């Protein structure tokens, strides 16, 4: 196998594929990247068995072939090389030589036969077209709310509901819930659940692909989903099980409706959290009276008080929250103002746009004395 291509082009492609490489395995092959050269194209593949990524680029290839290289070592070598043409040669013993100007590396490879097969879905499984920027935005605004505790099963995943006229994305961790909706006409309906970790990697890949193509295609089978975006393909293992009935969790009515400047509230909570992190539950207290919200936080190291102007309908309220949960929501939202809906100090707070239903975030309060 022999090929040559531009260093920056190769490095960028490797960065995308490397997102499927895992270090948490006893299988050496899963720490590697498969390089396959066929008819002037280099296809790079990596898999951790939950997500598999392939990226194909054009190369000058006088000799076809394939080899597995250790992802970290090969990636580090390519990234450190000068920005010019790189030559990669593999002999029959899987010894890989990397040449670039005055640099000459020789590393050990492995037979491509050991790499797990990636079975792409056929055209019949083509399900829906999607806008790459919209999908990336939905992932960023939702996946953070999924549980990171692997023992919690299905809620470590994100529910993707494809309905006739919209796509819903939902994540829950037991203390908060994120819902994001986008209007879209879909030819079919489907519900799938994808690991939040996997989906986050997909979002990053969508941000790294620099093509003029704005759309991608989703292919579905009973156990996996495949996203095809230009020269990148990502295969995701679907999670099995029933997702929580999230619609039943959303409060049907609210006694208190407050409108507030999102940026001002975010900055105030971030300042208050400097002290709340030193205390129990990262606790901040919101005291909402008339047209003022007073934020306070206390710890052994000191205390802080912030005042924010608000518009309120309903009675006054004092309620406590884990500061980070509210910060995460306010960072995900782009609107200048948001609505916060309350009932009692022990009921969840619902955060919505001033109009429409593009997103909803639910945050459970922390009991305060």
GROMACS .gro file of C-alpha atoms in nm:
model
  369
    1UNK     CA    1   0.000   0.000   0.000
    2UNK     CA    2   0.127   0.345  -0.093
    3UNK     CA    3  -0.040   0.683  -0.090
    4UNK     CA    4   0.043   1.050  -0.051
    5UNK     CA    5  -0.169   1.353   0.032
    6UNK     CA    6  -0.160   1.693   0.198
    7UNK     CA    7  -0.075   1.682   0.572
    8UNK     CA    8  -0.353   1.918   0.681
    9UNK     CA    9  -0.615   1.731   0.480
   10UNK     CA   10  -0.506   1.399   0.631
   11UNK     CA   11  -0.485   1.539   0.983
   12UNK     CA   12  -0.836   1.689   0.969
   13UNK     CA   13  -0.983   1.362   0.840
   14UNK     CA   14  -0.805   1.166   1.114
   15UNK     CA   15  -0.944   1.397   1.382
   16UNK     CA   16  -1.298   1.312   1.274
   17UNK     CA   17  -1.242   0.935   1.257
   18UNK     CA   18  -1.055   0.931   1.590
   19UNK     CA   19  -1.379   1.016   1.773
   20UNK     CA   20  -1.477   0.649   1.741
   21UNK     CA   21  -1.149   0.523   1.890
   22UNK     CA   22  -1.171   0.398   2.247
   23UNK     CA   23  -0.896   0.358   2.505
   24UNK     CA   24  -1.132   0.169   2.737
   25UNK     CA   25  -1.083  -0.172   2.577
   26UNK     CA   26  -0.866  -0.480   2.601
   27UNK     CA   27  -0.891  -0.529   2.223
   28UNK     CA   28  -0.588  -0.366   2.055
   29UNK     CA   29  -0.772  -0.345   1.721
   30UNK     CA   30  -1.027  -0.102   1.869
   31UNK     CA   31  -0.743   0.135   1.954
   32UNK     CA   32  -0.653   0.147   1.586
   33UNK     CA   33  -0.767   0.310   1.263
   34UNK     CA   34  -0.812   0.106   0.948
   35UNK     CA   35  -0.652   0.265   0.639
   36UNK     CA   36  -0.784   0.133   0.308
   37UNK     CA   37  -0.660   0.264  -0.028
   38UNK     CA   38  -0.867   0.186  -0.337
   39UNK     CA   39  -0.853   0.361  -0.677
   40UNK     CA   40  -0.724   0.697  -0.557
   41UNK     CA   41  -0.931   0.716  -0.239
   42UNK     CA   42  -0.826   0.661   0.121
   43UNK     CA   43  -1.100   0.540   0.356
   44UNK     CA   44  -1.022   0.564   0.727
   45UNK     CA   45  -1.240   0.368   0.971
   46UNK     CA   46  -1.261   0.344   1.350
   47UNK     CA   47  -1.507   0.175   1.584
   48UNK     CA   48  -1.572   0.129   1.956
   49UNK     CA   49  -1.864  -0.106   1.873
   50UNK     CA   50  -2.119   0.162   1.978
   51UNK     CA   51  -2.018   0.409   1.708
   52UNK     CA   52  -1.825   0.346   1.387
   53UNK     CA   53  -1.694   0.632   1.172
   54UNK     CA   54  -1.560   0.628   0.819
   55UNK     CA   55  -1.405   0.921   0.634
   56UNK     CA   56  -1.293   0.909   0.271
   57UNK     CA   57  -1.052   1.152   0.105
   58UNK     CA   58  -0.881   1.170  -0.234
   59UNK     CA   59  -0.514   1.068  -0.239
   60UNK     CA   60  -0.241   0.990  -0.490
   61UNK     CA   61  -0.220   0.611  -0.463
   62UNK     CA   62   0.019   0.416  -0.687
   63UNK     CA   63  -0.052   0.097  -0.488
   64UNK     CA   64  -0.378  -0.014  -0.321
   65UNK     CA   65  -0.387  -0.196   0.009
   66UNK     CA   66  -0.494  -0.179   0.372
   67UNK     CA   67  -0.349  -0.178   0.723
   68UNK     CA   68  -0.449  -0.097   1.081
   69UNK     CA   69  -0.237   0.166   1.261
   70UNK     CA   70  -0.254   0.265   1.627
   71UNK     CA   71  -0.475   0.573   1.627
   72UNK     CA   72  -0.298   0.784   1.886
   73UNK     CA   73   0.055   0.725   1.757
   74UNK     CA   74  -0.033   0.765   1.389
   75UNK     CA   75  -0.250   1.070   1.459
   76UNK     CA   76   0.020   1.237   1.669
   77UNK     CA   77   0.279   1.177   1.396
   78UNK     CA   78   0.061   1.326   1.121
   79UNK     CA   79  -0.035   1.629   1.332
   80UNK     CA   80   0.330   1.708   1.411
   81UNK     CA   81   0.450   1.691   1.051
   82UNK     CA   82   0.507   2.002   0.836
   83UNK     CA   83   0.219   2.133   0.627
   84UNK     CA   84   0.316   1.967   0.299
   85UNK     CA   85   0.274   1.631   0.124
   86UNK     CA   86   0.293   1.316   0.339
   87UNK     CA   87   0.380   0.972   0.199
   88UNK     CA   88   0.260   0.655   0.370
   89UNK     CA   89   0.393   0.311   0.270
   90UNK     CA   90   0.300  -0.030   0.412
   91UNK     CA   91   0.492  -0.348   0.327
   92UNK     CA   92   0.372  -0.709   0.333
   93UNK     CA   93   0.473  -0.743   0.702
   94UNK     CA   94   0.251  -0.447   0.800
   95UNK     CA   95   0.547  -0.219   0.870
   96UNK     CA   96   0.426   0.135   0.803
   97UNK     CA   97   0.661   0.413   0.691
   98UNK     CA   98   0.557   0.778   0.708
   99UNK     CA   99   0.770   1.028   0.516
  100UNK     CA  100   0.746   1.405   0.504
  101UNK     CA  101   1.036   1.634   0.402
  102UNK     CA  102   1.320   1.541   0.641
  103UNK     CA  103   1.106   1.323   0.869
  104UNK     CA  104   1.093   0.946   0.838
  105UNK     CA  105   0.888   0.735   1.081
  106UNK     CA  106   0.857   0.356   1.089
  107UNK     CA  107   0.579   0.207   1.301
  108UNK     CA  108   0.415  -0.133   1.340
  109UNK     CA  109   0.074  -0.197   1.188
  110UNK     CA  110  -0.174  -0.487   1.198
  111UNK     CA  111  -0.361  -0.688   0.939
  112UNK     CA  112  -0.684  -0.529   0.823
  113UNK     CA  113  -0.854  -0.869   0.860
  114UNK     CA  114  -0.871  -0.815   1.237
  115UNK     CA  115  -1.085  -0.500   1.210
  116UNK     CA  116  -1.456  -0.537   1.299
  117UNK     CA  117  -1.678  -0.529   0.992
  118UNK     CA  118  -1.883  -0.216   0.932
  119UNK     CA  119  -2.195  -0.315   0.741
  120UNK     CA  120  -2.343  -0.006   0.581
  121UNK     CA  121  -2.718   0.008   0.534
  122UNK     CA  122  -2.868  -0.030   0.191
  123UNK     CA  123  -3.058   0.238  -0.001
  124UNK     CA  124  -3.389   0.072   0.098
  125UNK     CA  125  -3.326   0.178   0.460
  126UNK     CA  126  -3.300   0.546   0.361
  127UNK     CA  127  -3.524   0.723   0.612
  128UNK     CA  128  -3.496   1.102   0.611
  129UNK     CA  129  -3.292   1.399   0.497
  130UNK     CA  130  -3.165   1.642   0.761
  131UNK     CA  131  -3.000   1.980   0.780
  132UNK     CA  132  -2.656   1.934   0.938
  133UNK     CA  133  -2.658   2.267   1.123
  134UNK     CA  134  -3.006   2.206   1.264
  135UNK     CA  135  -2.914   1.857   1.384
  136UNK     CA  136  -2.594   1.980   1.547
  137UNK     CA  137  -2.784   2.259   1.725
  138UNK     CA  138  -3.047   2.016   1.856
  139UNK     CA  139  -2.779   1.782   1.989
  140UNK     CA  140  -2.596   2.066   2.166
  141UNK     CA  141  -2.919   2.187   2.327
  142UNK     CA  142  -3.034   1.846   2.447
  143UNK     CA  143  -2.767   1.579   2.501
  144UNK     CA  144  -2.612   1.751   2.805
  145UNK     CA  145  -2.922   1.665   3.011
  146UNK     CA  146  -2.885   1.286   2.970
  147UNK     CA  147  -2.753   1.083   3.262
  148UNK     CA  148  -2.379   1.008   3.265
  149UNK     CA  149  -2.426   0.718   3.510
  150UNK     CA  150  -2.397   0.404   3.295
  151UNK     CA  151  -2.594   0.204   3.553
  152UNK     CA  152  -2.905   0.412   3.476
  153UNK     CA  153  -2.971   0.239   3.148
  154UNK     CA  154  -3.206   0.403   2.901
  155UNK     CA  155  -3.172   0.759   3.034
  156UNK     CA  156  -2.805   0.765   2.935
  157UNK     CA  157  -2.954   0.793   2.587
  158UNK     CA  158  -3.134   1.064   2.394
  159UNK     CA  159  -3.479   1.000   2.247
  160UNK     CA  160  -3.519   1.112   1.886
  161UNK     CA  161  -3.883   1.124   1.778
  162UNK     CA  162  -3.943   1.170   1.407
  163UNK     CA  163  -4.306   1.270   1.358
  164UNK     CA  164  -4.502   1.380   1.051
  165UNK     CA  165  -4.434   1.749   1.092
  166UNK     CA  166  -4.143   1.779   1.337
  167UNK     CA  167  -3.843   1.620   1.504
  168UNK     CA  168  -3.822   1.604   1.884
  169UNK     CA  169  -3.508   1.536   2.082
  170UNK     CA  170  -3.541   1.455   2.455
  171UNK     CA  171  -3.290   1.386   2.734
  172UNK     CA  172  -3.350   1.319   3.105
  173UNK     CA  173  -3.116   1.246   3.397
  174UNK     CA  174  -3.366   1.231   3.684
  175UNK     CA  175  -3.297   1.589   3.798
  176UNK     CA  176  -3.361   1.778   3.475
  177UNK     CA  177  -3.507   1.730   3.130
  178UNK     CA  178  -3.427   1.893   2.795
  179UNK     CA  179  -3.665   1.895   2.498
  180UNK     CA  180  -3.584   2.049   2.161
  181UNK     CA  181  -3.823   2.057   1.866
  182UNK     CA  182  -3.782   2.153   1.502
  183UNK     CA  183  -4.053   2.172   1.238
  184UNK     CA  184  -3.986   1.938   0.947
  185UNK     CA  185  -4.201   1.739   0.708
  186UNK     CA  186  -4.101   1.372   0.736
  187UNK     CA  187  -4.216   1.091   0.506
  188UNK     CA  188  -4.220   0.836   0.791
  189UNK     CA  189  -4.251   0.826   1.169
  190UNK     CA  190  -4.001   0.664   1.404
  191UNK     CA  191  -3.864   0.668   1.758
  192UNK     CA  192  -3.501   0.580   1.826
  193UNK     CA  193  -3.274   0.612   2.129
  194UNK     CA  194  -2.904   0.686   2.087
  195UNK     CA  195  -2.638   0.703   2.358
  196UNK     CA  196  -2.584   1.067   2.457
  197UNK     CA  197  -2.207   1.015   2.441
  198UNK     CA  198  -2.236   0.886   2.086
  199UNK     CA  199  -2.472   1.165   1.985
  200UNK     CA  200  -2.236   1.427   2.130
  201UNK     CA  201  -1.957   1.288   1.912
  202UNK     CA  202  -2.189   1.313   1.610
  203UNK     CA  203  -2.254   1.678   1.694
  204UNK     CA  204  -1.880   1.749   1.705
  205UNK     CA  205  -1.828   1.572   1.372
  206UNK     CA  206  -2.103   1.783   1.216
  207UNK     CA  207  -1.916   2.093   1.332
  208UNK     CA  208  -1.586   1.971   1.187
  209UNK     CA  209  -1.701   1.875   0.837
  210UNK     CA  210  -1.625   2.176   0.618
  211UNK     CA  211  -1.825   2.101   0.306
  212UNK     CA  212  -2.063   2.319   0.110
  213UNK     CA  213  -2.321   2.040   0.140
  214UNK     CA  214  -2.584   2.144   0.395
  215UNK     CA  215  -2.779   1.821   0.419
  216UNK     CA  216  -2.715   1.462   0.516
  217UNK     CA  217  -2.913   1.139   0.507
  218UNK     CA  218  -3.032   0.915   0.788
  219UNK     CA  219  -3.058   0.540   0.729
  220UNK     CA  220  -3.233   0.317   0.984
  221UNK     CA  221  -3.258  -0.050   1.068
  222UNK     CA  222  -3.392  -0.217   1.382
  223UNK     CA  223  -3.058  -0.202   1.563
  224UNK     CA  224  -2.857   0.080   1.414
  225UNK     CA  225  -2.870   0.419   1.247
  226UNK     CA  226  -2.629   0.551   0.986
  227UNK     CA  227  -2.570   0.918   0.911
  228UNK     CA  228  -2.410   0.999   0.579
  229UNK     CA  229  -2.266   1.347   0.543
  230UNK     CA  230  -2.057   1.419   0.234
  231UNK     CA  231  -1.753   1.189   0.259
  232UNK     CA  232  -1.819   1.099   0.627
  233UNK     CA  233  -2.033   0.811   0.747
  234UNK     CA  234  -2.120   0.747   1.113
  235UNK     CA  235  -2.287   0.424   1.220
  236UNK     CA  236  -2.456   0.427   1.561
  237UNK     CA  237  -2.581   0.137   1.769
  238UNK     CA  238  -2.937   0.201   1.888
  239UNK     CA  239  -3.032   0.153   2.253
  240UNK     CA  240  -3.309  -0.096   2.331
  241UNK     CA  241  -3.595  -0.032   2.572
  242UNK     CA  242  -3.878   0.211   2.640
  243UNK     CA  243  -3.792   0.573   2.706
  244UNK     CA  244  -3.959   0.755   2.994
  245UNK     CA  245  -4.301   0.904   2.911
  246UNK     CA  246  -4.162   1.254   2.914
  247UNK     CA  247  -4.486   1.428   2.818
  248UNK     CA  248  -4.642   1.318   3.148
  249UNK     CA  249  -4.364   1.494   3.340
  250UNK     CA  250  -4.427   1.839   3.193
  251UNK     CA  251  -4.644   2.052   3.429
  252UNK     CA  252  -4.984   2.120   3.273
  253UNK     CA  253  -5.032   2.454   3.452
  254UNK     CA  254  -4.824   2.705   3.645
  255UNK     CA  255  -4.917   2.943   3.926
  256UNK     CA  256  -4.619   3.173   3.872
  257UNK     CA  257  -4.487   3.295   3.537
  258UNK     CA  258  -4.167   3.499   3.533
  259UNK     CA  259  -3.993   3.663   3.236
  260UNK     CA  260  -3.623   3.742   3.270
  261UNK     CA  261  -3.323   3.847   3.062
  262UNK     CA  262  -3.138   3.523   2.993
  263UNK     CA  263  -2.787   3.671   2.974
  264UNK     CA  264  -2.829   3.872   3.295
  265UNK     CA  265  -2.961   3.570   3.484
  266UNK     CA  266  -2.683   3.346   3.351
  267UNK     CA  267  -2.408   3.587   3.457
  268UNK     CA  268  -2.562   3.633   3.802
  269UNK     CA  269  -2.591   3.257   3.863
  270UNK     CA  270  -2.235   3.200   3.742
  271UNK     CA  271  -2.111   3.457   3.996
  272UNK     CA  272  -2.326   3.308   4.271
  273UNK     CA  273  -2.200   2.960   4.190
  274UNK     CA  274  -1.845   3.066   4.276
  275UNK     CA  275  -1.953   3.021   4.637
  276UNK     CA  276  -2.225   2.761   4.589
  277UNK     CA  277  -1.969   2.508   4.462
  278UNK     CA  278  -1.812   2.510   4.807
  279UNK     CA  279  -2.145   2.425   4.971
  280UNK     CA  280  -2.388   2.135   4.961
  281UNK     CA  281  -2.562   2.051   4.630
  282UNK     CA  282  -2.411   2.356   4.454
  283UNK     CA  283  -2.713   2.538   4.599
  284UNK     CA  284  -2.838   2.882   4.498
  285UNK     CA  285  -3.153   3.037   4.638
  286UNK     CA  286  -3.397   3.240   4.426
  287UNK     CA  287  -3.627   3.480   4.610
  288UNK     CA  288  -3.880   3.625   4.365
  289UNK     CA  289  -4.075   3.923   4.497
  290UNK     CA  290  -4.271   4.165   4.281
  291UNK     CA  291  -4.030   4.282   4.007
  292UNK     CA  292  -3.702   4.163   4.161
  293UNK     CA  293  -3.536   3.824   4.180
  294UNK     CA  294  -3.275   3.805   4.455
  295UNK     CA  295  -3.010   3.534   4.413
  296UNK     CA  296  -2.816   3.427   4.720
  297UNK     CA  297  -2.557   3.162   4.798
  298UNK     CA  298  -2.386   3.081   5.126
  299UNK     CA  299  -2.095   2.862   5.226
  300UNK     CA  300  -1.827   2.849   5.495
  301UNK     CA  301  -1.613   3.066   5.269
  302UNK     CA  302  -1.862   3.352   5.242
  303UNK     CA  303  -2.187   3.459   5.080
  304UNK     CA  304  -2.314   3.645   4.775
  305UNK     CA  305  -2.628   3.838   4.684
  306UNK     CA  306  -2.741   3.938   4.335
  307UNK     CA  307  -3.054   4.127   4.226
  308UNK     CA  308  -3.214   4.096   3.881
  309UNK     CA  309  -3.519   4.280   3.743
  310UNK     CA  310  -3.799   4.047   3.630
  311UNK     CA  311  -4.158   4.056   3.513
  312UNK     CA  312  -4.379   3.829   3.723
  313UNK     CA  313  -4.739   3.707   3.721
  314UNK     CA  314  -4.857   3.531   4.036
  315UNK     CA  315  -4.747   3.511   4.398
  316UNK     CA  316  -4.398   3.554   4.542
  317UNK     CA  317  -4.171   3.250   4.571
  318UNK     CA  318  -3.848   3.132   4.731
  319UNK     CA  319  -3.693   2.826   4.568
  320UNK     CA  320  -3.352   2.657   4.555
  321UNK     CA  321  -3.162   2.498   4.263
  322UNK     CA  322  -2.838   2.327   4.181
  323UNK     CA  323  -2.666   2.620   4.009
  324UNK     CA  324  -2.500   2.410   3.738
  325UNK     CA  325  -2.830   2.266   3.617
  326UNK     CA  326  -2.972   2.613   3.554
  327UNK     CA  327  -2.644   2.735   3.400
  328UNK     CA  328  -2.644   2.445   3.153
  329UNK     CA  329  -2.995   2.536   3.037
  330UNK     CA  330  -2.927   2.907   3.001
  331UNK     CA  331  -2.611   2.837   2.799
  332UNK     CA  332  -2.806   2.609   2.564
  333UNK     CA  333  -3.071   2.873   2.494
  334UNK     CA  334  -3.001   3.158   2.251
  335UNK     CA  335  -3.304   3.383   2.318
  336UNK     CA  336  -3.253   3.720   2.487
  337UNK     CA  337  -3.542   3.653   2.725
  338UNK     CA  338  -3.699   3.336   2.862
  339UNK     CA  339  -4.004   3.235   3.063
  340UNK     CA  340  -3.966   3.050   3.391
  341UNK     CA  341  -4.279   2.876   3.518
  342UNK     CA  342  -4.317   2.772   3.883
  343UNK     CA  343  -4.578   2.621   4.114
  344UNK     CA  344  -4.429   2.559   4.461
  345UNK     CA  345  -4.077   2.542   4.613
  346UNK     CA  346  -4.080   2.162   4.569
  347UNK     CA  347  -4.220   2.139   4.215
  348UNK     CA  348  -4.004   2.153   3.900
  349UNK     CA  349  -3.933   2.478   3.717
  350UNK     CA  350  -4.012   2.486   3.346
  351UNK     CA  351  -3.805   2.712   3.119
  352UNK     CA  352  -3.957   2.801   2.782
  353UNK     CA  353  -3.927   3.061   2.504
  354UNK     CA  354  -4.152   3.366   2.533
  355UNK     CA  355  -4.355   3.230   2.241
  356UNK     CA  356  -4.372   2.898   2.062
  357UNK     CA  357  -4.256   2.558   2.187
  358UNK     CA  358  -3.917   2.506   2.020
  359UNK     CA  359  -3.766   2.406   2.353
  360UNK     CA  360  -3.861   2.320   2.709
  361UNK     CA  361  -3.626   2.258   3.000
  362UNK     CA  362  -3.737   2.112   3.329
  363UNK     CA  363  -3.520   2.153   3.641
  364UNK     CA  364  -3.599   1.996   3.978
  365UNK     CA  365  -3.550   2.223   4.280
  366UNK     CA  366  -3.332   2.153   4.583
  367UNK     CA  367  -3.510   2.164   4.920
  368UNK     CA  368  -3.406   2.461   5.129
  369UNK     CA  369  -3.452   2.523   5.500
   0.00000   0.00000   0.00000
